[in-house]
Amino acid sequence: MCGRYSQTLDLAEVVKRFGIKPPPFSWRPSYNIAPSAKAPVICQGGLRLLRWGFIPAWSMPPAQPALPLQQGGAPLAAAPVQEREGFINARAEGIASRPAFRSSFYRTRCIIPADGFYEWQSSAGSRSPYRFMMRDKGLFGMAGVYEEKSGTFAVITAAANALMRPVHHRMPVILERRHEALWLDPKMKDSETLLPLLRAYDSAQMHAYRVSDVVNDPSHDAPDCLRPLEA
């Protein structure tokens, strides 16, 4: 599973690391990106700000008809629309055939840049947060899918590697650098080529440590989310 992650570097670093064009928007580094938040995502046309929580196009409500006018020509006030929660994760197993993700797997794959992600270890009724990152503390790319119509994305997950397994049985798919361009290539639609890319990352290249419970609060977005918990 992946339910929280961080991207604390300037977008200039993302542009340099992934070899993409500078985006037409600014971004404030985030230490605790939570579901429903907007975050930078590398799509086939470059970086975009999308909302985390994948909503398939076919499940979206139809467009609302034009509102009637009040006396004097002003439109009546519209009722507030409640924002839907989408899928934050998509399991690698079955993604090519599952109705919610099948179309996006073949048409609109993406990479979510990150410098770490969080997972919680459950024990004796308590949950302890851990942060997972690369040993070199650099950026990495999580495999994802996105939906144009809803402007949303999901992180693809796979069975956990040896480092992750004591904390959780699932982890985000981290693409090997040599596979990133292939994953983004819109002409690539061969599932036998794409599916083998969706596997657990090499534990030897990663590092994990316990962090403070402040990260439990999705509204808490500050550098202390990254700080190792003091013994």
Coordinates of C-alpha atoms in Angstrom, one line a residue:
M1 CA 0.0 0.0 0.0
C2 CA 1.0 3.6 -0.4
G3 CA -1.1 6.1 1.6
R4 CA 1.3 9.0 2.2
Y5 CA 4.6 10.2 0.6
S6 CA 6.9 13.2 0.4
Q7 CA 8.4 15.3 -2.4
T8 CA 10.5 17.9 -0.7
L9 CA 12.8 19.0 -3.6
D10 CA 12.3 22.0 -5.9
L11 CA 10.6 21.3 -9.2
A12 CA 13.9 22.2 -10.9
E13 CA 15.4 19.1 -9.3
V14 CA 12.5 17.0 -10.6
V15 CA 13.0 18.5 -14.1
K16 CA 16.7 17.7 -14.0
R17 CA 16.3 14.2 -12.6
F18 CA 13.7 13.0 -15.1
G19 CA 14.8 15.0 -18.1
I20 CA 11.5 16.8 -18.7
K21 CA 10.5 20.4 -19.5
P22 CA 9.9 22.9 -16.7
P23 CA 6.2 23.0 -15.9
P24 CA 3.9 26.1 -16.2
F25 CA 3.1 26.0 -12.4
S26 CA 4.9 26.4 -9.1
W27 CA 5.1 23.9 -6.3
R28 CA 5.8 24.1 -2.6
P29 CA 7.8 21.1 -1.4
S30 CA 5.6 18.8 0.6
Y31 CA 6.7 16.5 3.5
N32 CA 3.4 14.7 3.9
I33 CA 1.3 14.3 0.7
A34 CA -2.0 12.7 1.5
P35 CA -4.9 11.3 -0.6
S36 CA -7.1 14.0 -2.2
A37 CA -4.1 16.4 -2.3
K38 CA -2.9 17.8 -5.7
A39 CA 0.7 16.8 -6.5
P40 CA 3.1 17.0 -9.5
V41 CA 2.8 14.0 -11.7
I42 CA 4.9 13.2 -14.8
C43 CA 2.5 12.4 -17.6
Q44 CA 3.1 11.7 -21.3
G45 CA 3.1 15.5 -22.0
G46 CA 5.2 16.6 -19.1
L47 CA 4.5 17.6 -15.5
R48 CA 1.0 18.2 -14.4
L49 CA -0.8 18.9 -11.1
L50 CA -3.3 16.1 -10.5
R51 CA -5.4 15.0 -7.5
W52 CA -4.4 11.8 -5.7
G53 CA -7.4 9.5 -5.8
F54 CA -8.1 7.9 -9.2
I55 CA -11.7 8.4 -10.5
P56 CA -12.4 6.5 -13.8
A57 CA -14.0 8.6 -16.5
W58 CA -17.0 6.2 -16.8
S59 CA -17.9 6.6 -13.1
M60 CA -18.1 10.4 -13.2
P61 CA -21.6 12.0 -13.0
P62 CA -23.0 13.5 -16.1
A63 CA -22.5 17.2 -16.7
Q64 CA -25.0 19.4 -14.8
P65 CA -27.5 21.3 -16.9
A66 CA -27.3 25.1 -17.0
L67 CA -28.9 26.7 -14.0
P68 CA -32.2 28.7 -14.4
L69 CA -31.9 32.4 -14.1
Q70 CA -33.3 34.5 -11.2
Q71 CA -35.3 37.6 -11.9
G72 CA -32.8 40.1 -13.2
G73 CA -30.7 37.6 -15.1
A74 CA -28.5 36.2 -12.3
P75 CA -28.2 32.4 -12.2
L76 CA -29.6 30.6 -9.2
A77 CA -26.9 29.4 -6.7
A78 CA -25.8 25.8 -7.3
A79 CA -25.8 23.3 -4.6
P80 CA -22.3 22.5 -3.3
V81 CA -20.7 19.5 -4.9
Q82 CA -19.0 17.0 -2.6
E83 CA -15.6 15.9 -3.8
R84 CA -15.5 12.2 -4.5
E85 CA -12.8 9.9 -3.0
G86 CA -11.1 7.8 -5.6
F87 CA -8.7 4.9 -5.6
I88 CA -5.3 6.0 -4.2
N89 CA -3.7 2.7 -5.1
A90 CA -4.0 0.2 -8.0
R91 CA -2.7 -3.3 -7.5
A92 CA -0.2 -4.4 -10.2
E93 CA -1.8 -7.8 -10.2
G94 CA -4.7 -7.6 -12.6
I95 CA -4.3 -4.0 -13.5
A96 CA -4.4 -4.7 -17.2
S97 CA -7.9 -6.3 -16.9
R98 CA -9.5 -4.6 -14.0
P99 CA -12.3 -2.3 -15.4
A100 CA -11.3 0.7 -13.2
F101 CA -7.7 0.8 -14.5
R102 CA -7.6 -1.1 -17.7
S103 CA -8.0 1.8 -20.1
S104 CA -5.5 4.0 -18.2
F105 CA -3.0 1.2 -18.0
Y106 CA -2.8 1.1 -21.8
R107 CA -3.4 4.8 -22.5
T108 CA -2.4 7.1 -19.7
R109 CA 0.4 5.8 -17.5
C110 CA 2.4 8.2 -15.3
I111 CA 5.3 8.6 -12.9
I112 CA 4.9 10.1 -9.5
P113 CA 8.2 11.8 -8.3
A114 CA 9.0 11.3 -4.7
D115 CA 11.9 11.3 -2.2
G116 CA 10.2 9.0 0.3
F117 CA 7.0 7.3 1.3
Y118 CA 5.4 6.3 4.7
E119 CA 3.9 3.1 5.9
W120 CA 2.5 2.1 9.3
Q121 CA 3.5 -1.0 11.3
S122 CA 0.6 -2.4 13.4
S123 CA 1.5 -4.1 16.6
A124 CA -0.5 -4.7 19.8
G125 CA -3.2 -2.2 18.8
S126 CA -0.8 0.6 18.0
R127 CA 0.5 1.9 14.6
S128 CA 4.1 3.1 14.2
P129 CA 5.0 5.2 11.1
Y130 CA 8.1 4.4 9.1
R131 CA 9.7 6.4 6.2
F132 CA 11.2 4.5 3.2
M133 CA 13.6 6.2 0.8
M134 CA 16.6 5.6 -1.4
R135 CA 20.0 5.1 0.2
D136 CA 21.3 8.0 -1.7
K137 CA 18.3 10.2 -0.5
G138 CA 17.6 11.0 -4.1
L139 CA 14.3 11.3 -6.1
F140 CA 12.7 8.2 -7.5
G141 CA 9.6 7.5 -9.7
M142 CA 6.6 5.6 -8.5
A143 CA 4.6 4.0 -11.3
G144 CA 1.0 5.2 -11.6
V145 CA -2.0 5.7 -13.9
Y146 CA -4.0 8.9 -14.4
E147 CA -7.4 9.9 -15.8
E148 CA -7.6 13.0 -18.0
K149 CA -11.3 13.7 -17.5
S150 CA -11.2 13.7 -13.7
G151 CA -7.6 15.0 -13.3
T152 CA -6.8 12.2 -10.8
F153 CA -4.1 9.6 -10.4
A154 CA -3.3 6.4 -8.4
V155 CA 0.0 4.8 -7.3
I156 CA 0.5 1.2 -8.4
T157 CA 1.5 -1.2 -5.7
A158 CA 3.1 -4.7 -5.6
A159 CA 4.0 -7.3 -3.1
A160 CA 6.6 -5.9 -0.6
N161 CA 10.3 -6.4 -0.7
A162 CA 12.4 -7.8 2.2
L163 CA 12.9 -4.3 3.7
M164 CA 9.2 -3.4 3.6
R165 CA 7.7 -6.7 4.6
P166 CA 8.1 -6.4 8.4
V167 CA 6.1 -3.2 8.2
H168 CA 3.5 -3.9 5.5
H169 CA 2.9 -6.6 2.8
R170 CA 2.4 -4.1 0.0
M171 CA 4.6 -1.3 -1.4
P172 CA 4.5 1.3 -4.2
V173 CA 6.1 0.2 -7.5
I174 CA 9.3 2.1 -7.9
L175 CA 10.4 2.0 -11.5
E176 CA 14.0 1.3 -12.4
R177 CA 15.5 4.4 -14.1
R178 CA 16.1 2.4 -17.3
H179 CA 12.4 1.6 -17.5
E180 CA 10.9 5.1 -16.9
A181 CA 10.8 6.2 -20.5
L182 CA 9.3 2.9 -21.6
W183 CA 6.6 3.2 -18.9
L184 CA 5.7 6.7 -20.2
D185 CA 5.8 5.8 -23.9
P186 CA 2.2 6.2 -25.2
K187 CA 2.9 3.8 -28.1
M188 CA 3.8 1.0 -25.8
K189 CA 0.6 -1.1 -25.3
D190 CA 2.1 -4.6 -24.8
S191 CA 1.1 -5.9 -21.4
E192 CA 3.8 -8.7 -21.6
T193 CA 6.4 -5.9 -21.7
L194 CA 4.8 -3.5 -19.2
L195 CA 3.6 -5.9 -16.5
P196 CA 7.1 -7.2 -15.6
L197 CA 8.1 -3.6 -14.7
L198 CA 5.6 -3.6 -11.9
R199 CA 7.6 -5.4 -9.2
A200 CA 9.2 -4.7 -5.8
Y201 CA 12.3 -2.5 -5.8
D202 CA 15.7 -3.9 -4.7
S203 CA 15.8 -3.7 -0.9
A204 CA 19.6 -3.1 -1.0
Q205 CA 19.1 0.2 -2.7
M206 CA 16.6 1.4 0.0
H207 CA 16.6 2.6 3.6
A208 CA 13.9 2.8 6.3
Y209 CA 13.6 4.4 9.7
R210 CA 11.0 5.1 12.3
V211 CA 9.6 8.7 12.3
S212 CA 7.5 10.7 14.7
D213 CA 3.8 10.3 15.1
V214 CA 3.3 13.8 13.8
V215 CA 3.1 12.3 10.3
N216 CA -0.1 10.6 11.4
D217 CA -1.9 13.9 10.9
P218 CA -2.4 14.4 7.1
S219 CA -2.7 18.1 7.7
H220 CA 0.7 18.3 9.3
D221 CA 3.1 19.2 6.4
A222 CA 6.4 20.2 7.9
P223 CA 10.1 19.1 7.9
D224 CA 9.7 17.3 11.2
C225 CA 7.7 14.6 9.4
L226 CA 11.0 13.4 8.0
R227 CA 13.0 13.5 11.2
P228 CA 14.0 10.1 12.7
L229 CA 12.3 9.3 15.9
E230 CA 14.6 9.9 18.9
A231 CA 15.3 6.8 20.9

